[in-house]
Amino acid sequence: MEEYRLIRLLGQGGMGQVYLAEDTLLERPVAVKFIASVRPDGPARRRFSMEARAIARLQHPNVVAVHRIGEFEGRPYLVTEFVRGQTLAQLPGPVPWERALVIGLSLARALSAAHRHGVLHRDIKPANVMLTESGDVKLLDFGLAKLLAPEASPADAAPSSGSATSTPGAVAPPFGEGAAGRSRSAVELTGADKIIGTPLYMAPEVLSGEQASCRSDLYAIGALLYELCTGSPPRQTVPDDLSWDEWIIAEPAPLTAGTLLVDPRFADVIGRCLHVDPARRFSSADALADALEQIGDRRAGGVPDGNPYRGLRPFEAEHRGVFFGREPEIHAVLDRLRAERLVVVVGDSGTGKSSLCRAGVLPSAAEGSLGDGRSYATLSLVPGRRPLAALAAALAPLLGGDEAAVELCADDDPGALGRSLQRSLGKERGALIFVDQLEELSTLASPEEAARFGEVIARVSANATGARVLAAVRGDFFTRIAALPGLGEELSRALYLLRPLSPEAMRTAITGPARSKSFAFDPEELVDELVASAIRAPGGLPLLQFAMAELWDARDLARSRITASALDAIGGVAGALARHADGVLSRLLPEQRRAARRVLLQLVTPEGMRARRTDAELDDDDPATRASIDALVRGRLLVASEASGETAYEVAHEALVQGWDSLRRWLDADGEKRPVRERVAAAAAEWIRLGRSQEALWGDRQLAEAAVIGEDELPAQTGEFLRTSRKIAARRRRWRRALIVGVPLVIGLSAAGLRIQARHELDRTIAGYLEAGSAAFADGRRRKAEADELRREAFARFDAAGTARAEDAGAAQAQAEATWASAIEASRRADDALSRAEQLFNDGLRVEPARPDLRDLLGDVLVERIGLAELFHADERRTELVRQLDGHDDDRSRRGGLARVPRLSVEASPAGAEVRLERYERAGSARRLVPLGSLGRAPLHDLDITPGPGSYRLTFVAEGRAEVRWPLVLARGERLRVAVELPARDAVPEGYVYVPPGRFLFGSADVEQLRRGLLAAQPLHEVRTGGFLIGRTEVTYAAWIRFLDDLPPSLRDKHTPGARSRQWAQELERLPDGDWQLALELNAARRQVPRGELAWFTGRSLRERQDWQRFPVAAISLPDAEAYVHWLDRTGRLRGARLCSEHEWERAARGADDRRFPHGDALAPDDANFDETYGRKPQSFGPDEVGSHPASESPFGVLDMTGNVYEWTRSAAAPDEAIVRGGAWYYDQLSVSIPNRTVVEPETRDVTIGLRVCADFPPR
């Protein structure tokens, strides 16, 4: 049989025979399965082919692998891996519950992978589960699997009618009326029109004739685990005299009854799987795996001694037993690591990235959770100033070499380290390398070393098949890390976004550690107060953890309670940290407090980041400094660690930098001194490098500038530099006085000669810096101009692609992206050249700080770099550069240039309209609208907009005219003329908003991998639209019913909305009397709501009952939407009605600036209807009435442009591309953000896709 030689029959079942065979080409044993019938008919062949495709899609350590499908003498066959071992049916039972837990977790993971690929197993039983000789669990025989229909969900949908399904009433009780004779081996395996499977393990609904689902597979796992723990399937424990209907729903004996020793949590999980009601089972195999992992994690980790809350310190592996609230995320990251060699966890400061990795992912991987048969060692490092040295120190024990040799190997050849690691690991071992605080590549390491480290890490993850790399990075530094060569290219695939804890997960994080120590909260409402306080407070999670650590210390030992009075005593969640930190300082002596202040200021960078410094850098030889450091470490405000043989210190958490008022005051007060201190430190370093040369000391002018800094605020070497400078300056002053009173001329001439010689040497050195710096400056300006030209060309190409012929649009879009990539590369080269110039001018100033020409040039370079950052919308870099400019702009002329006042001229028709001005001010992530008053009545000419450049909104008001809003962004020094025609009030139909002609920012300024990969957006650039009308809300069901009622029956049926998607269905149904009802199916709960009645959601506490006629219409295709707008135009209801273009849609949503959401840059749960609005509860997902979330109103007054339902629009990229915008109720913040655009097929009908109408204005 081709390259396969059959050896012997292994077994047979209702669908086929299985043979042991030899693969003669690869010399390995395989299993060959033939279809059962000798001459299979068409349906049997199709079922067999379906089985093969189902298995071939699955690649998972706990699923049997398929090698090939073929046909021999008219008989189809399937070749799979041959698994040596025994089935669970052959395993003596019962088994210890711990072993059953391990088996169950492996099966849940296997099913999770299968369900994600749309595959049901349908016949999970002990005979279909193998324990291999190496102890692994393999799920066999997907011979009963059927591919789920495309519209079905991996979470809970049933197959479509096209699949082989069961027919109600097709099966009678196979063993008579009673239960006698029922056995585990009795199988009823029939054709495609019968119920298929093994009744002892089949879910009640399937035995009743309903369709199988993912939750029926979970029932079978529960039945199997029950049998492993008890020795009998659950249905063999029920009475024998039950009828068939009674038998299939009978509850088995409890697992905790009698002498069974089963952990109650494990018993609860099994009981939930076996629930008669599918909706009461786990929602997915992922959820089941999470629950089982929780049980396993607690036992494996144990409960550590001492305080179960970590305060500001991260959870480590030894604290695994008290690390709660992140179980789904641990499971998700491990799943990613099973499939990918590099995973980067990105999240805001304080979301718990380090704890997730250290206490969740690393110990699970070390126990074998990656499932590839390797034994994994886990290594952790923090990059610091020398990331390659840190990596070498972590890998040296594994590679069997010394740290210096490993570092040299990595530096010489980035790929060699990965190859050496692979050779060291072999086939049995693995390594999981965790790089914490990856942002230090940007904040501490040199650019050269950071780039080298990024390349090494990328090569290690690519070349060492036994290695996995896990990293954690703060979200606000992600774009900088993404710019690193080598590593940056991999980040889009490696990205894992870690969201803040949900309120429910936060509750678990609060109660879990206390419960593990047998403590409770008194009263129970205290937990609600803690959760609410943590959600309200900025950086809530670290503040909560610190407060919990303090509460634990103040717990009531006698009653085993954590009390509300203890929370009041520590100052609440928000005040606990500051109160504790102030208390640590108050216990220090005055000189120690001054030293503590100096130490803390040294441990915070100018960007407000934590810095790590060694003993020597902190001058710990000073007794007061040493005592203050020890006190800060004991008080948990500093963390000490070993770094290259020295002790290094850092602030315990960013929450201290942001939330400790005393430290914030010190940092603010130190703001003016910090540039001077940095210049002193740089000059001191140069003085040390030059061997303490007098020529490098400061003179009187620089010393006068440094007078604002006390020596007690400086490290020892810097203080020595100032003292020596002052001593030499004083000596020079005495020499000058001596000259005045008659020092012999020869001495004066000698001294003058020495000074002239020194001056000549100094001038020559400065000239070198000037020449090299000026050349780099000119090169940077030239490259900046090139980058700007490429940028403009790319934007023109993007805009032209949208109007190209359909067959040319793809090539035009590709050319635009290629030009944009060239522009980005040119901007990088320009910034590199300007950075070189900045460094050279800085070096010159260190040698002679008094040179005004160097200071002027340095200021000019910074202005050029700021302009370059503005061209490419690099806001973070611009902010950082402006901060640097403040130290090199003595007369404030350059800073003034950046804020040059724009001038505005306004014309309105009719004349005399009042013009009001408002400015959008940033307040954190919000964009707060600040009224600036009336500018007067149009026309207005050359008005100075004195607040300066920024985002504004004009509002035009005139009697008898519709109010018109005009958002706009004014650039520095810009002169702009605005002309608007105010439409008559009755010319704008009710429910619509007029958007006047104007300009705005279109696209995304996100990092390239995110912009192109996830958002599919164009780069952020200015675009213009004409005037148009847009619906204030989406089209509702009430409006759509009016459309349907006006159509003939054939078209009415064609355009009636309806779709099934995942576990949801939404269908508009016409009743016999001509009225309408909405059929909603949400997580298997189907409701039919007639017109006039309210739809309701069981999982909500807010908006649980709503008028469905005010829901946005959904489950309509693009042709449906086009038919609707044509009807509006044709019937005169809205002349010129049409779909919105993407440009129009985005302008109406965004106004004029680069905001991520219609009202700002952050989205609170109730600002819109998206996945967080109702707590991500499956029973609460669904639409809201239009206009339910006014908080996210756009600058034009348009509602619901984020979330609720996606909206059909006309693509700006290609004329034949179908696009939906705005996100929907099921999707996350990124998906509902303004830049996100999703390409779909025009005929798609989905429960999350609806419509918003635009129209020409004036109508054509």
XYZ file of C-alpha atoms in Angstrom, residues 599-855:
257
model
C 18.938 59.003 47.377
C 15.315 58.943 46.225
C 15.880 61.766 43.747
C 18.831 59.872 42.271
C 16.627 56.797 41.825
C 14.106 58.569 39.571
C 14.998 59.491 35.987
C 14.008 62.833 34.404
C 11.236 60.931 32.588
C 9.769 59.866 35.940
C 10.998 56.264 35.613
C 12.708 54.196 38.273
C 16.504 54.040 37.964
C 18.801 51.392 39.423
C 22.009 52.600 41.102
C 24.818 50.874 42.954
C 26.268 51.583 46.397
C 29.111 53.569 44.874
C 26.787 55.722 42.796
C 24.698 56.502 45.868
C 27.781 57.337 47.989
C 26.925 54.796 50.674
C 30.245 55.395 52.469
C 28.584 58.366 54.096
C 27.063 57.133 57.412
C 23.840 59.142 57.000
C 23.366 57.834 53.446
C 24.032 54.258 54.531
C 21.549 54.551 57.411
C 18.879 56.105 55.170
C 19.271 53.382 52.511
C 18.953 50.651 55.150
C 15.818 52.311 56.556
C 14.236 52.696 53.122
C 14.914 49.023 52.344
C 13.493 47.903 55.694
C 10.468 50.092 55.064
C 9.922 48.366 51.671
C 10.350 51.657 49.807
C 13.554 50.477 48.130
C 14.455 47.069 46.751
C 18.028 45.768 46.885
C 19.444 43.292 44.375
C 22.784 42.018 43.148
C 24.122 43.506 39.894
C 27.539 42.424 38.575
C 28.819 41.683 42.031
C 27.536 44.946 43.543
C 24.408 45.730 45.486
C 22.026 47.889 43.471
C 18.923 49.726 44.646
C 15.708 50.912 43.018
C 12.382 52.381 44.135
C 10.068 49.490 45.013
C 7.359 50.417 42.503
C 6.273 53.152 40.083
C 3.289 53.685 42.374
C 5.647 55.414 44.819
C 6.817 57.817 42.126
C 3.249 58.658 41.135
C 1.319 58.264 44.390
C 3.611 59.442 47.209
C 2.980 63.147 47.622
C 6.227 63.826 49.482
C 8.344 62.354 46.701
C 6.278 64.140 44.048
C 6.876 67.471 45.834
C 10.601 66.786 45.960
C 10.660 65.912 42.271
C 8.669 69.032 41.349
C 10.854 71.254 43.518
C 13.930 69.635 42.029
C 12.719 70.292 38.491
C 14.732 73.507 38.018
C 17.810 72.082 39.702
C 17.816 68.833 37.767
C 19.257 70.213 34.484
C 22.011 71.947 36.470
C 22.685 68.791 38.466
C 22.901 66.759 35.274
C 25.382 69.216 33.755
C 27.470 69.106 36.935
C 27.419 65.301 36.882
C 28.420 65.225 33.188
C 31.240 67.720 33.781
C 32.413 65.717 36.798
C 32.472 62.525 34.763
C 34.554 64.262 32.065
C 36.915 65.635 34.770
C 37.426 62.112 36.136
C 37.973 60.743 32.610
C 40.639 63.383 31.920
C 42.513 62.434 35.077
C 41.191 65.315 37.182
C 42.650 67.908 34.804
C 42.319 71.519 35.955
C 41.295 72.536 32.438
C 38.089 70.540 32.875
C 37.097 72.317 36.085
C 34.340 74.901 36.117
C 34.881 78.632 36.301
C 33.139 81.379 38.233
C 30.170 81.667 35.854
C 29.339 77.961 35.933
C 29.915 77.800 39.684
C 27.464 80.664 40.167
C 24.890 78.660 38.170
C 25.560 75.649 40.396
C 25.059 77.655 43.576
C 21.410 76.544 43.694
C 22.580 73.003 44.493
C 23.823 72.081 47.930
C 26.739 69.671 48.149
C 24.611 67.430 50.358
C 22.393 66.856 47.318
C 25.231 65.398 45.244
C 27.152 62.101 45.172
C 30.703 62.134 46.471
C 32.576 62.464 43.146
C 30.289 65.216 41.898
C 30.654 67.058 45.170
C 34.448 66.674 44.953
C 34.368 68.176 41.431
C 32.489 71.245 42.686
C 34.730 71.650 45.737
C 37.859 71.403 43.593
C 36.409 73.814 41.049
C 35.647 76.321 43.788
C 39.090 75.888 45.306
C 40.851 76.484 41.978
C 38.492 79.375 41.142
C 39.329 80.968 44.487
C 43.035 80.492 43.798
C 42.628 82.201 40.430
C 40.849 85.099 42.064
C 43.730 85.484 44.533
C 46.169 85.476 41.610
C 44.197 88.233 39.970
C 44.265 90.286 43.168
C 47.980 89.686 43.444
C 48.478 90.977 39.949
C 46.548 94.128 40.826
C 48.710 94.906 43.881
C 51.972 94.452 42.007
C 52.976 90.868 41.421
C 56.128 91.007 39.306
C 55.450 91.341 35.620
C 57.422 88.257 34.690
C 55.187 86.141 36.846
C 52.168 87.753 35.237
C 53.567 87.155 31.789
C 54.335 83.537 32.609
C 50.857 82.988 33.919
C 49.408 84.721 30.879
C 51.501 82.521 28.640
C 50.236 79.426 30.359
C 46.674 80.674 30.081
C 47.147 81.481 26.400
C 48.527 78.017 25.786
C 45.666 76.415 27.706
C 43.201 78.650 25.876
C 44.675 77.608 22.548
C 44.359 73.901 23.428
C 40.816 74.421 24.661
C 39.831 76.358 21.526
C 41.254 73.619 19.331
C 39.252 70.970 21.216
C 36.052 73.029 21.004
C 36.637 73.667 17.302
C 36.739 69.905 16.733
C 33.425 69.454 18.477
C 31.943 72.382 16.537
C 33.107 71.090 13.189
C 31.938 67.518 13.719
C 28.676 68.600 15.336
C 27.870 71.119 12.611
C 28.482 68.503 9.924
C 26.156 66.058 11.693
C 23.610 68.863 12.146
C 23.638 69.693 8.431
C 23.355 66.003 7.581
C 20.393 65.642 9.945
C 18.592 68.629 8.415
C 19.118 67.250 4.923
C 17.819 63.832 5.950
C 14.863 65.431 7.721
C 13.909 67.199 4.490
C 14.166 63.874 2.636
C 11.971 62.192 5.227
C 9.384 64.976 4.974
C 9.311 64.695 1.185
C 8.830 60.902 1.368
C 6.151 61.398 4.022
C 4.184 63.746 1.787
C 4.583 61.408 -1.174
C 3.321 58.446 0.887
C 0.246 60.377 2.033
C -0.538 61.379 -1.543
C -0.250 57.738 -2.610
C -2.552 56.581 0.207
C -5.168 59.147 -0.789
C -4.867 58.246 -4.474
C -5.250 54.496 -3.798
C -8.833 55.034 -2.696
C -9.793 56.465 -6.059
C -7.814 54.003 -8.202
C -9.496 51.411 -10.385
C -10.428 48.276 -8.452
C -7.830 46.173 -10.269
C -5.105 48.750 -9.493
C -6.014 49.525 -5.876
C -3.996 46.707 -4.312
C -0.790 47.695 -6.102
C -1.381 51.377 -5.300
C -1.866 50.570 -1.603
C 1.327 48.473 -1.590
C 3.268 51.345 -3.208
C 1.933 53.738 -0.568
C 3.015 51.429 2.252
C 6.454 50.980 0.672
C 6.901 54.761 0.380
C 5.786 55.198 3.994
C 8.289 52.560 5.144
C 11.005 54.527 3.313
C 9.834 57.711 5.035
C 10.067 56.086 8.452
C 13.552 54.793 7.703
C 14.571 58.240 6.480
C 13.209 59.811 9.659
C 15.195 57.349 11.740
C 18.388 58.209 9.868
C 17.637 61.907 10.298
C 17.105 61.532 14.026
C 20.318 59.501 14.323
C 22.288 62.298 12.627
C 20.654 64.981 14.782
C 21.315 62.882 17.902
C 25.008 62.692 16.930
C 25.098 66.457 16.574
C 23.402 66.863 19.956
C 25.943 64.563 21.594
C 28.922 66.365 20.043
C 27.667 69.783 21.137
C 26.987 68.388 24.611
C 30.542 67.011 24.745
C 31.858 70.466 23.877
C 29.792 72.055 26.636
C 31.166 69.603 29.152
C 34.649 70.841 28.295
C 33.680 74.524 28.305
C 30.179 75.089 29.688
C 30.388 78.865 29.074
C 30.364 78.677 25.271
C 27.149 80.417 24.137
C 27.586 79.280 20.528
C 27.530 75.632 21.613
C 24.456 76.231 23.750
